[in-house]
Amino acid sequence: MQSLWMLVASFVFAIMGVCVKLASATSSTSEIVLCRGAVGMALIYALVRLRGLSLRTALPWQHAWRGFVGVTALWLWFFAIGRLPLATAMTLNYMAPIWIAAIVFTVGWWHRTRRFDWGLTAAIVASFAGVALLLKPTIHADQWIGGLTALVSGFLSALAYLQVRKLGQLGEPEYRVVFYFSASGVLAGLISGLVDHWLQTGELQILHDLSATDAVLLLTIGVTATIAQIAMTRAYRYGAMLVTANLQYTGIVFSSLWGILIWGDRLDLAGWLGIAIILASGIAATFYNARSSKQ
């Protein structure tokens, strides 16, 4: 079942999140995005050469839009991971399926191709009630920027996922989608890294002096992100949309376990209730959206 690739993607993304949080102690978000993209490009290019595939595309502007929204979402997500408990950052980013349902429903309703759906509306409203429960007890005053950043990241991720599915429907193979997304990350990392170092030191420098631990973490981020990206792209391209989007929520479980094991993260009852409401709302929103699409 092709949708099960999302289960693989969620597990590997959780490992990537752990590495991002560890790397954030010494590396900037720009450096992490740059290295993540560079490793992804190198791995996909090696795969292309090994299998005699082609990177030539007839959809450059489609890739450009996917790269812009996807890398922006990625940058904001990495920023949030470094400033929030891992489970909180992952949960807010994984609101993407709820945003997808909201976007698809709103566009359909606006163009009069869909009727107003009270069930879907209730699921979306409930998800934001879950956000309030999750943020209020777990985020300190100085962490609200991270929380809002993660929310915006989830919305942009929804736009990116919709574009991934569109590219798949247009016949673009997953390795090409991931390659150009990684290339966008390299470009964004280079530009933001140069600006960041210039503002801080007045020097044109891309990376700080990396220790062996820094290098291993950044390399692992790139490898795990590439594997997860390929698995996610395959799931959205070949799998059932409803099943794929819902399996994405297993990433919350994986991230919560890593947060408890490594950092001893502890959420109170309200925090866990917020996560549960967001998860249930996401499943319900995706169900109502899929039902409306069939109708």
mmCIF file of C-alpha atoms in Angstrom:
data_model
loop_
_atom_site.group_PDB
_atom_site.id
_atom_site.type_symbol
_atom_site.label_atom_id
_atom_site.label_comp_id
_atom_site.label_asym_id
_atom_site.label_seq_id
_atom_site.Cartn_x
_atom_site.Cartn_y
_atom_site.Cartn_z
ATOM 1 C CA MET A 1 0.000 0.000 0.000
ATOM 2 C CA GLN A 2 1.701 3.154 -1.260
ATOM 3 C CA SER A 3 0.282 5.384 1.508
ATOM 4 C CA LEU A 4 2.452 3.513 4.031
ATOM 5 C CA TRP A 5 5.418 5.426 2.651
ATOM 6 C CA MET A 6 4.102 8.318 4.762
ATOM 7 C CA LEU A 7 4.643 6.177 7.873
ATOM 8 C CA VAL A 8 8.299 5.809 6.862
ATOM 9 C CA ALA A 9 8.521 9.534 6.115
ATOM 10 C CA SER A 10 7.052 10.505 9.501
ATOM 11 C CA PHE A 11 9.465 8.277 11.423
ATOM 12 C CA VAL A 12 12.505 9.574 9.544
ATOM 13 C CA PHE A 13 11.286 13.187 9.797
ATOM 14 C CA ALA A 14 11.118 12.718 13.587
ATOM 15 C CA ILE A 15 14.773 11.625 13.603
ATOM 16 C CA MET A 16 15.605 14.661 11.489
ATOM 17 C CA GLY A 17 13.784 16.868 14.017
ATOM 18 C CA VAL A 18 15.938 15.489 16.816
ATOM 19 C CA CYS A 19 19.096 16.318 14.850
ATOM 20 C CA VAL A 20 17.810 19.800 13.988
ATOM 21 C CA LYS A 21 17.144 20.562 17.642
ATOM 22 C CA LEU A 22 20.608 19.330 18.644
ATOM 23 C CA ALA A 23 22.292 21.237 15.799
ATOM 24 C CA SER A 24 20.412 24.445 16.635
ATOM 25 C CA ALA A 25 22.537 24.825 19.756
ATOM 26 C CA THR A 26 25.587 25.706 17.636
ATOM 27 C CA SER A 27 24.401 26.232 14.033
ATOM 28 C CA SER A 28 22.107 28.876 12.577
ATOM 29 C CA THR A 29 18.866 28.023 10.793
ATOM 30 C CA SER A 30 20.396 29.194 7.516
ATOM 31 C CA GLU A 31 23.321 26.794 7.918
ATOM 32 C CA ILE A 32 20.989 23.889 8.662
ATOM 33 C CA VAL A 33 18.794 24.657 5.628
ATOM 34 C CA LEU A 34 21.869 25.003 3.405
ATOM 35 C CA CYS A 35 23.448 21.716 4.491
ATOM 36 C CA ARG A 36 20.124 19.899 4.332
ATOM 37 C CA GLY A 37 19.693 21.030 0.728
ATOM 38 C CA ALA A 38 23.298 20.349 -0.290
ATOM 39 C CA VAL A 39 23.241 16.770 0.993
ATOM 40 C CA GLY A 40 19.879 16.196 -0.683
ATOM 41 C CA MET A 41 21.155 17.495 -4.013
ATOM 42 C CA ALA A 42 24.264 15.323 -3.806
ATOM 43 C CA LEU A 43 22.313 12.150 -2.979
ATOM 44 C CA ILE A 44 19.698 12.672 -5.676
ATOM 45 C CA TYR A 45 22.341 13.580 -8.277
ATOM 46 C CA ALA A 46 24.250 10.400 -7.468
ATOM 47 C CA LEU A 47 21.026 8.404 -7.846
ATOM 48 C CA VAL A 48 20.294 10.073 -11.184
ATOM 49 C CA ARG A 49 23.753 9.283 -12.562
ATOM 50 C CA LEU A 50 23.665 5.721 -11.249
ATOM 51 C CA ARG A 51 20.307 4.927 -12.840
ATOM 52 C CA GLY A 52 20.792 6.978 -16.002
ATOM 53 C CA LEU A 53 17.844 9.249 -15.233
ATOM 54 C CA SER A 54 17.317 12.837 -16.308
ATOM 55 C CA LEU A 55 16.892 16.028 -14.302
ATOM 56 C CA ARG A 56 15.522 17.919 -17.286
ATOM 57 C CA THR A 57 12.042 19.236 -16.537
ATOM 58 C CA ALA A 58 9.283 20.844 -18.549
ATOM 59 C CA LEU A 59 7.785 22.376 -15.384
ATOM 60 C CA PRO A 60 10.357 24.917 -14.124
ATOM 61 C CA TRP A 61 7.823 27.388 -12.752
ATOM 62 C CA GLN A 62 5.910 24.656 -10.945
ATOM 63 C CA HIS A 63 9.160 23.611 -9.257
ATOM 64 C CA ALA A 64 10.008 27.236 -8.499
ATOM 65 C CA TRP A 65 6.722 27.749 -6.633
ATOM 66 C CA ARG A 66 7.099 24.457 -4.773
ATOM 67 C CA GLY A 67 10.658 25.440 -3.851
ATOM 68 C CA PHE A 68 9.687 28.900 -2.627
ATOM 69 C CA VAL A 69 6.839 27.881 -0.333
ATOM 70 C CA GLY A 70 8.521 24.615 0.688
ATOM 71 C CA VAL A 71 11.859 26.129 1.667
ATOM 72 C CA THR A 72 10.184 29.024 3.478
ATOM 73 C CA ALA A 73 8.122 26.511 5.453
ATOM 74 C CA LEU A 74 11.256 24.450 6.129
ATOM 75 C CA TRP A 75 13.257 27.463 7.345
ATOM 76 C CA LEU A 76 10.457 28.520 9.703
ATOM 77 C CA TRP A 77 10.033 24.947 10.949
ATOM 78 C CA PHE A 78 13.739 24.533 11.740
ATOM 79 C CA PHE A 79 13.670 27.896 13.502
ATOM 80 C CA ALA A 80 10.719 26.745 15.636
ATOM 81 C CA ILE A 81 12.268 23.354 16.464
ATOM 82 C CA GLY A 82 15.270 25.112 17.974
ATOM 83 C CA ARG A 83 13.051 27.159 20.287
ATOM 84 C CA LEU A 84 10.193 24.851 21.280
ATOM 85 C CA PRO A 85 9.766 21.406 22.826
ATOM 86 C CA LEU A 86 10.104 18.935 19.958
ATOM 87 C CA ALA A 87 6.551 17.540 20.265
ATOM 88 C CA THR A 88 5.079 21.072 20.241
ATOM 89 C CA ALA A 89 7.017 22.194 17.157
ATOM 90 C CA MET A 90 6.196 19.004 15.259
ATOM 91 C CA THR A 91 2.489 19.136 16.197
ATOM 92 C CA LEU A 92 2.064 22.716 14.998
ATOM 93 C CA ASN A 93 3.834 21.943 11.729
ATOM 94 C CA TYR A 94 1.741 18.811 11.251
ATOM 95 C CA MET A 95 -1.386 20.951 11.090
ATOM 96 C CA ALA A 96 -0.685 21.005 7.344
ATOM 97 C CA PRO A 97 -3.469 18.465 6.546
ATOM 98 C CA ILE A 98 -5.934 20.704 8.401
ATOM 99 C CA TRP A 99 -4.758 23.695 6.376
ATOM 100 C CA ILE A 100 -5.049 21.582 3.195
ATOM 101 C CA ALA A 101 -8.655 20.739 4.018
ATOM 102 C CA ALA A 102 -9.403 24.393 4.817
ATOM 103 C CA ILE A 103 -7.792 25.656 1.595
ATOM 104 C CA VAL A 104 -9.490 23.105 -0.656
ATOM 105 C CA PHE A 105 -12.874 23.673 1.012
ATOM 106 C CA THR A 106 -12.604 27.485 0.884
ATOM 107 C CA VAL A 107 -11.623 27.526 -2.791
ATOM 108 C CA GLY A 108 -14.416 25.102 -3.654
ATOM 109 C CA TRP A 109 -16.996 27.064 -1.681
ATOM 110 C CA TRP A 110 -15.853 30.366 -3.195
ATOM 111 C CA HIS A 111 -16.218 28.968 -6.721
ATOM 112 C CA ARG A 112 -19.581 27.409 -5.774
ATOM 113 C CA THR A 113 -18.367 23.878 -6.483
ATOM 114 C CA ARG A 114 -18.867 22.808 -2.863
ATOM 115 C CA ARG A 115 -21.553 23.367 -0.298
ATOM 116 C CA PHE A 116 -20.841 24.701 3.179
ATOM 117 C CA ASP A 117 -19.837 21.748 5.365
ATOM 118 C CA TRP A 118 -20.565 22.155 9.085
ATOM 119 C CA GLY A 119 -18.593 19.025 9.974
ATOM 120 C CA LEU A 120 -15.443 20.272 8.257
ATOM 121 C CA THR A 121 -15.859 23.735 9.762
ATOM 122 C CA ALA A 122 -16.242 22.247 13.255
ATOM 123 C CA ALA A 123 -13.085 20.143 12.754
ATOM 124 C CA ILE A 124 -11.057 23.189 11.697
ATOM 125 C CA VAL A 125 -12.325 25.301 14.606
ATOM 126 C CA ALA A 126 -11.634 22.455 17.036
ATOM 127 C CA SER A 127 -8.064 22.192 15.767
ATOM 128 C CA PHE A 128 -7.377 25.795 16.778
ATOM 129 C CA ALA A 129 -8.903 25.117 20.185
ATOM 130 C CA GLY A 130 -6.323 22.342 20.419
ATOM 131 C CA VAL A 131 -3.596 24.814 19.466
ATOM 132 C CA ALA A 132 -4.671 27.115 22.288
ATOM 133 C CA LEU A 133 -4.523 24.246 24.782
ATOM 134 C CA LEU A 134 -1.128 23.149 23.506
ATOM 135 C CA LEU A 135 0.488 26.582 23.517
ATOM 136 C CA LYS A 136 -0.884 28.067 26.710
ATOM 137 C CA PRO A 137 0.527 25.558 29.223
ATOM 138 C CA THR A 138 3.715 24.625 27.404
ATOM 139 C CA ILE A 139 5.131 27.801 25.857
ATOM 140 C CA HIS A 140 6.747 30.512 27.940
ATOM 141 C CA ALA A 141 6.322 34.147 26.998
ATOM 142 C CA ASP A 142 9.665 34.240 25.147
ATOM 143 C CA GLN A 143 8.671 31.201 23.049
ATOM 144 C CA TRP A 144 5.564 32.678 21.416
ATOM 145 C CA ILE A 145 7.583 33.680 18.360
ATOM 146 C CA GLY A 146 8.532 30.034 17.904
ATOM 147 C CA GLY A 147 4.896 28.986 18.272
ATOM 148 C CA LEU A 148 3.611 31.463 15.704
ATOM 149 C CA THR A 149 6.479 30.551 13.382
ATOM 150 C CA ALA A 150 5.528 26.874 13.583
ATOM 151 C CA LEU A 151 1.891 27.710 12.769
ATOM 152 C CA VAL A 152 2.903 29.695 9.675
ATOM 153 C CA SER A 153 5.237 26.856 8.710
ATOM 154 C CA GLY A 154 2.318 24.423 8.823
ATOM 155 C CA PHE A 155 0.229 26.635 6.528
ATOM 156 C CA LEU A 156 3.048 27.005 3.994
ATOM 157 C CA SER A 157 3.690 23.259 4.195
ATOM 158 C CA ALA A 158 0.075 22.715 3.138
ATOM 159 C CA LEU A 159 0.653 24.826 0.019
ATOM 160 C CA ALA A 160 3.847 22.876 -0.663
ATOM 161 C CA TYR A 161 2.101 19.496 -0.287
ATOM 162 C CA LEU A 162 -0.652 20.558 -2.678
ATOM 163 C CA GLN A 163 2.032 21.518 -5.182
ATOM 164 C CA VAL A 164 3.830 18.180 -4.674
ATOM 165 C CA ARG A 165 0.611 16.365 -5.512
ATOM 166 C CA LYS A 166 0.060 18.571 -8.556
ATOM 167 C CA LEU A 167 3.576 17.850 -9.825
ATOM 168 C CA GLY A 168 2.933 14.140 -9.361
ATOM 169 C CA GLN A 169 -0.324 14.383 -11.296
ATOM 170 C CA LEU A 170 1.567 16.145 -14.087
ATOM 171 C CA GLY A 171 3.892 13.138 -14.281
ATOM 172 C CA GLU A 172 6.966 14.549 -12.541
ATOM 173 C CA PRO A 173 8.934 11.749 -10.792
ATOM 174 C CA GLU A 174 9.613 12.099 -7.065
ATOM 175 C CA TYR A 175 13.415 12.218 -7.415
ATOM 176 C CA ARG A 176 13.131 15.315 -9.626
ATOM 177 C CA VAL A 177 10.717 17.021 -7.221
ATOM 178 C CA VAL A 178 13.088 16.398 -4.305
ATOM 179 C CA PHE A 179 16.168 17.485 -6.282
ATOM 180 C CA TYR A 180 14.781 20.899 -7.216
ATOM 181 C CA PHE A 181 13.400 21.392 -3.728
ATOM 182 C CA SER A 182 16.878 20.670 -2.323
ATOM 183 C CA ALA A 183 18.383 23.090 -4.844
ATOM 184 C CA SER A 184 15.976 25.761 -3.621
ATOM 185 C CA GLY A 185 17.169 25.063 -0.070
ATOM 186 C CA VAL A 186 20.802 25.514 -1.076
ATOM 187 C CA LEU A 187 20.035 28.843 -2.747
ATOM 188 C CA ALA A 188 18.007 30.094 0.217
ATOM 189 C CA GLY A 189 20.633 28.889 2.703
ATOM 190 C CA LEU A 190 23.449 30.609 0.811
ATOM 191 C CA ILE A 191 21.648 33.941 0.595
ATOM 192 C CA SER A 192 20.318 33.995 4.163
ATOM 193 C CA GLY A 193 23.626 32.638 5.515
ATOM 194 C CA LEU A 194 25.674 35.337 3.831
ATOM 195 C CA VAL A 195 23.314 38.053 5.056
ATOM 196 C CA ASP A 196 23.263 36.588 8.580
ATOM 197 C CA HIS A 197 27.060 36.419 8.894
ATOM 198 C CA TRP A 198 27.463 39.874 7.342
ATOM 199 C CA LEU A 199 25.107 41.436 9.875
ATOM 200 C CA GLN A 200 26.800 39.665 12.794
ATOM 201 C CA THR A 201 30.475 39.852 11.845
ATOM 202 C CA GLY A 202 30.735 42.159 8.842
ATOM 203 C CA GLU A 203 32.374 39.306 6.900
ATOM 204 C CA LEU A 204 31.190 37.349 3.882
ATOM 205 C CA GLN A 205 31.106 33.866 5.372
ATOM 206 C CA ILE A 206 28.613 31.055 4.804
ATOM 207 C CA LEU A 207 29.365 28.513 7.566
ATOM 208 C CA HIS A 208 30.959 28.914 10.964
ATOM 209 C CA ASP A 209 33.881 26.681 11.926
ATOM 210 C CA LEU A 210 32.212 23.303 12.320
ATOM 211 C CA SER A 211 33.197 20.776 14.965
ATOM 212 C CA ALA A 212 33.047 17.053 14.233
ATOM 213 C CA THR A 213 29.731 16.850 16.081
ATOM 214 C CA ASP A 214 28.303 19.752 14.080
ATOM 215 C CA ALA A 215 29.352 18.112 10.802
ATOM 216 C CA VAL A 216 27.809 14.747 11.739
ATOM 217 C CA LEU A 217 24.529 16.369 12.796
ATOM 218 C CA LEU A 218 24.267 18.483 9.627
ATOM 219 C CA LEU A 219 25.088 15.461 7.441
ATOM 220 C CA THR A 220 22.491 13.345 9.244
ATOM 221 C CA ILE A 221 19.876 16.087 8.795
ATOM 222 C CA GLY A 222 20.523 16.077 5.056
ATOM 223 C CA VAL A 223 20.395 12.280 4.711
ATOM 224 C CA THR A 224 17.263 11.769 6.828
ATOM 225 C CA ALA A 225 15.472 14.728 5.227
ATOM 226 C CA THR A 226 16.160 13.385 1.735
ATOM 227 C CA ILE A 227 14.954 9.882 2.588
ATOM 228 C CA ALA A 228 11.828 11.259 4.269
ATOM 229 C CA GLN A 229 11.167 13.666 1.388
ATOM 230 C CA ILE A 230 11.311 10.885 -1.197
ATOM 231 C CA ALA A 231 9.022 8.684 0.912
ATOM 232 C CA MET A 232 6.555 11.545 1.453
ATOM 233 C CA THR A 233 6.528 12.481 -2.227
ATOM 234 C CA ARG A 234 5.894 8.858 -3.230
ATOM 235 C CA ALA A 235 3.070 8.588 -0.669
ATOM 236 C CA TYR A 236 1.311 11.721 -1.932
ATOM 237 C CA ARG A 237 1.816 10.759 -5.563
ATOM 238 C CA TYR A 238 0.690 7.127 -5.464
ATOM 239 C CA GLY A 239 -1.217 6.764 -2.194
ATOM 240 C CA ALA A 240 -4.770 7.598 -1.211
ATOM 241 C CA MET A 241 -4.912 11.257 -0.151
ATOM 242 C CA LEU A 242 -7.038 10.543 2.937
ATOM 243 C CA VAL A 243 -4.858 7.728 4.246
ATOM 244 C CA THR A 244 -1.607 9.499 3.395
ATOM 245 C CA ALA A 245 -2.544 12.756 5.131
ATOM 246 C CA ASN A 246 -3.697 10.937 8.271
ATOM 247 C CA LEU A 247 -0.598 8.725 8.513
ATOM 248 C CA GLN A 248 1.429 11.926 8.646
ATOM 249 C CA TYR A 249 0.193 12.420 12.216
ATOM 250 C CA THR A 250 2.243 9.457 13.433
ATOM 251 C CA GLY A 251 5.134 11.927 13.341
ATOM 252 C CA ILE A 252 3.641 13.585 16.435
ATOM 253 C CA VAL A 253 3.851 10.287 18.315
ATOM 254 C CA PHE A 254 7.424 9.616 17.221
ATOM 255 C CA SER A 255 8.531 13.160 18.096
ATOM 256 C CA SER A 256 6.835 13.047 21.501
ATOM 257 C CA LEU A 257 8.698 9.845 22.354
ATOM 258 C CA TRP A 258 12.053 11.303 21.254
ATOM 259 C CA GLY A 259 11.393 14.474 23.253
ATOM 260 C CA ILE A 260 10.667 12.470 26.402
ATOM 261 C CA LEU A 261 13.642 10.133 25.968
ATOM 262 C CA ILE A 262 16.281 12.756 25.090
ATOM 263 C CA TRP A 263 15.188 16.020 26.708
ATOM 264 C CA GLY A 264 12.772 14.764 29.329
ATOM 265 C CA ASP A 265 9.974 16.898 27.843
ATOM 266 C CA ARG A 266 6.862 16.735 29.946
ATOM 267 C CA LEU A 267 3.475 18.092 28.886
ATOM 268 C CA ASP A 268 0.667 18.445 31.397
ATOM 269 C CA LEU A 269 -2.840 17.109 30.785
ATOM 270 C CA ALA A 270 -3.935 20.235 28.885
ATOM 271 C CA GLY A 271 -0.944 19.961 26.551
ATOM 272 C CA TRP A 272 -1.603 16.299 25.730
ATOM 273 C CA LEU A 273 -5.308 17.100 25.308
ATOM 274 C CA GLY A 274 -4.384 19.823 22.813
ATOM 275 C CA ILE A 275 -2.272 17.368 20.797
ATOM 276 C CA ALA A 276 -5.117 14.825 20.843
ATOM 277 C CA ILE A 277 -7.645 17.434 19.645
ATOM 278 C CA ILE A 278 -5.349 18.572 16.820
ATOM 279 C CA LEU A 279 -4.780 14.966 15.759
ATOM 280 C CA ALA A 280 -8.489 14.095 15.842
ATOM 281 C CA SER A 281 -9.408 17.336 14.061
ATOM 282 C CA GLY A 282 -6.876 16.646 11.328
ATOM 283 C CA ILE A 283 -8.277 13.184 10.711
ATOM 284 C CA ALA A 284 -11.844 14.527 10.677
ATOM 285 C CA ALA A 285 -10.977 17.459 8.401
ATOM 286 C CA THR A 286 -9.249 15.183 5.908
ATOM 287 C CA PHE A 287 -12.233 12.802 5.964
ATOM 288 C CA TYR A 288 -14.775 15.564 5.297
ATOM 289 C CA ASN A 289 -12.569 17.004 2.564
ATOM 290 C CA ALA A 290 -12.227 13.628 0.849
ATOM 291 C CA ARG A 291 -15.992 13.023 1.106
ATOM 292 C CA SER A 292 -16.747 16.409 -0.443
ATOM 293 C CA SER A 293 -14.286 15.730 -3.269
ATOM 294 C CA LYS A 294 -16.054 12.472 -4.116
ATOM 295 C CA GLN A 295 -19.442 14.193 -4.095
#
